[in-house]
């Protein structure tokens, strides 16, 4: 695998394996027990020179916005949806494998 690069086919395979992992754990759905989380903006998350000023995100809002992609076939998918989905995946990860 080429370091520093990831292809669409690799991303597709990773998503497939993540879905298979959820299925093997008999994951059906999750309830959102903790709504708010910290967001580090794109211009700050790789800048180690300055202090960060995190914003607050809402998992409930993220899930509702993502579900609109399913409910409204005319709704365009945006890169903000990637951030929303990443937050949901992180929540699922932490809920199913809590930090010790």
Short mmCIF file of C-alpha atoms in Angstrom, two decimals:
data_model
loop_
_atom_site.label_atom_id
_atom_site.label_comp_id
_atom_site.label_asym_id
_atom_site.label_seq_id
_atom_site.Cartn_x
_atom_site.Cartn_y
_atom_site.Cartn_z
CA UNK A 1 0.00 0.00 0.00
CA UNK A 2 1.28 3.44 -0.94
CA UNK A 3 1.80 5.52 2.20
CA UNK A 4 0.16 8.90 2.23
CA UNK A 5 -2.50 7.93 -0.32
CA UNK A 6 -5.82 6.13 -0.21
CA UNK A 7 -7.89 5.18 -3.22
CA UNK A 8 -11.63 5.10 -3.65
CA UNK A 9 -11.53 1.30 -3.90
CA UNK A 10 -9.58 1.14 -0.62
CA UNK A 11 -12.12 3.43 1.06
CA UNK A 12 -14.92 1.24 -0.29
CA UNK A 13 -13.24 -1.90 1.11
CA UNK A 14 -12.72 -0.23 4.49
CA UNK A 15 -16.40 0.75 4.66
CA UNK A 16 -17.34 -2.82 3.74
CA UNK A 17 -15.20 -4.20 6.57
CA UNK A 18 -16.61 -1.67 9.04
CA UNK A 19 -20.17 -2.70 8.13
CA UNK A 20 -19.19 -6.37 8.47
CA UNK A 21 -17.75 -5.63 11.92
CA UNK A 22 -21.02 -4.01 13.03
CA UNK A 23 -22.96 -6.98 11.67
CA UNK A 24 -20.70 -9.47 13.47
CA UNK A 25 -21.34 -7.56 16.70
CA UNK A 26 -25.09 -7.83 15.99
CA UNK A 27 -25.34 -4.06 15.84
CA UNK A 28 -28.81 -2.96 14.75
CA UNK A 29 -29.03 0.62 15.95
CA UNK A 30 -27.79 2.90 18.67
CA UNK A 31 -29.44 5.56 20.73
CA UNK A 32 -27.63 8.86 21.14
CA UNK A 33 -26.98 9.15 24.87
CA UNK A 34 -24.56 12.07 24.63
CA UNK A 35 -25.57 14.76 22.16
CA UNK A 36 -22.86 17.42 22.23
CA UNK A 37 -19.22 16.95 21.29
CA UNK A 38 -16.21 19.11 20.50
CA UNK A 39 -15.44 20.04 16.90
CA UNK A 40 -11.99 21.19 15.89
CA UNK A 41 -12.34 23.15 12.67
CA UNK A 42 -10.45 22.09 9.56
CA UNK A 43 -8.11 25.07 9.71
CA UNK A 44 -7.14 24.18 13.30
CA UNK A 45 -6.98 20.40 13.43
CA UNK A 46 -3.54 20.16 11.83
CA UNK A 47 -2.15 23.48 13.09
CA UNK A 48 -0.03 22.74 16.14
CA UNK A 49 1.39 26.25 16.34
CA UNK A 50 -1.68 27.92 17.87
CA UNK A 51 -4.19 27.15 20.59
CA UNK A 52 -7.45 25.72 19.32
CA UNK A 53 -10.92 27.12 19.83
CA UNK A 54 -13.23 24.13 19.56
CA UNK A 55 -16.87 24.49 18.59
CA UNK A 56 -19.76 22.36 19.81
CA UNK A 57 -21.36 19.79 17.53
CA UNK A 58 -24.61 17.87 18.00
CA UNK A 59 -24.83 14.16 17.22
CA UNK A 60 -28.62 14.38 17.12
CA UNK A 61 -28.41 17.16 14.53
CA UNK A 62 -25.82 15.15 12.59
CA UNK A 63 -28.02 12.05 12.50
CA UNK A 64 -31.09 14.05 11.47
CA UNK A 65 -29.16 15.75 8.66
CA UNK A 66 -27.72 12.43 7.44
CA UNK A 67 -31.15 10.80 7.41
CA UNK A 68 -32.33 13.56 5.07
CA UNK A 69 -29.97 12.07 2.47
CA UNK A 70 -32.07 8.89 2.60
CA UNK A 71 -35.47 10.58 2.83
CA UNK A 72 -34.92 13.15 0.07
CA UNK A 73 -33.38 11.72 -3.09
CA UNK A 74 -32.92 15.25 -4.46
CA UNK A 75 -30.83 16.36 -1.49
CA UNK A 76 -27.18 16.61 -2.53
CA UNK A 77 -24.53 14.97 -0.39
CA UNK A 78 -21.96 17.50 0.83
CA UNK A 79 -18.55 17.24 2.42
CA UNK A 80 -20.13 18.46 5.66
CA UNK A 81 -21.96 15.11 5.59
CA UNK A 82 -18.55 13.40 5.73
CA UNK A 83 -17.85 15.28 8.99
CA UNK A 84 -21.29 14.36 10.32
CA UNK A 85 -20.79 10.71 9.44
CA UNK A 86 -17.31 10.70 10.99
CA UNK A 87 -18.82 11.99 14.24
CA UNK A 88 -21.45 9.24 14.21
CA UNK A 89 -18.81 6.57 13.52
CA UNK A 90 -16.68 7.87 16.38
CA UNK A 91 -19.68 7.81 18.71
CA UNK A 92 -20.46 4.20 17.74
CA UNK A 93 -16.82 3.24 18.23
CA UNK A 94 -16.64 4.78 21.68
CA UNK A 95 -20.00 3.35 22.73
CA UNK A 96 -19.16 -0.19 21.59
CA UNK A 97 -15.55 -0.04 22.77
CA UNK A 98 -15.45 2.48 25.62
CA UNK A 99 -12.07 3.86 26.66
CA UNK A 100 -10.80 2.30 29.86
#
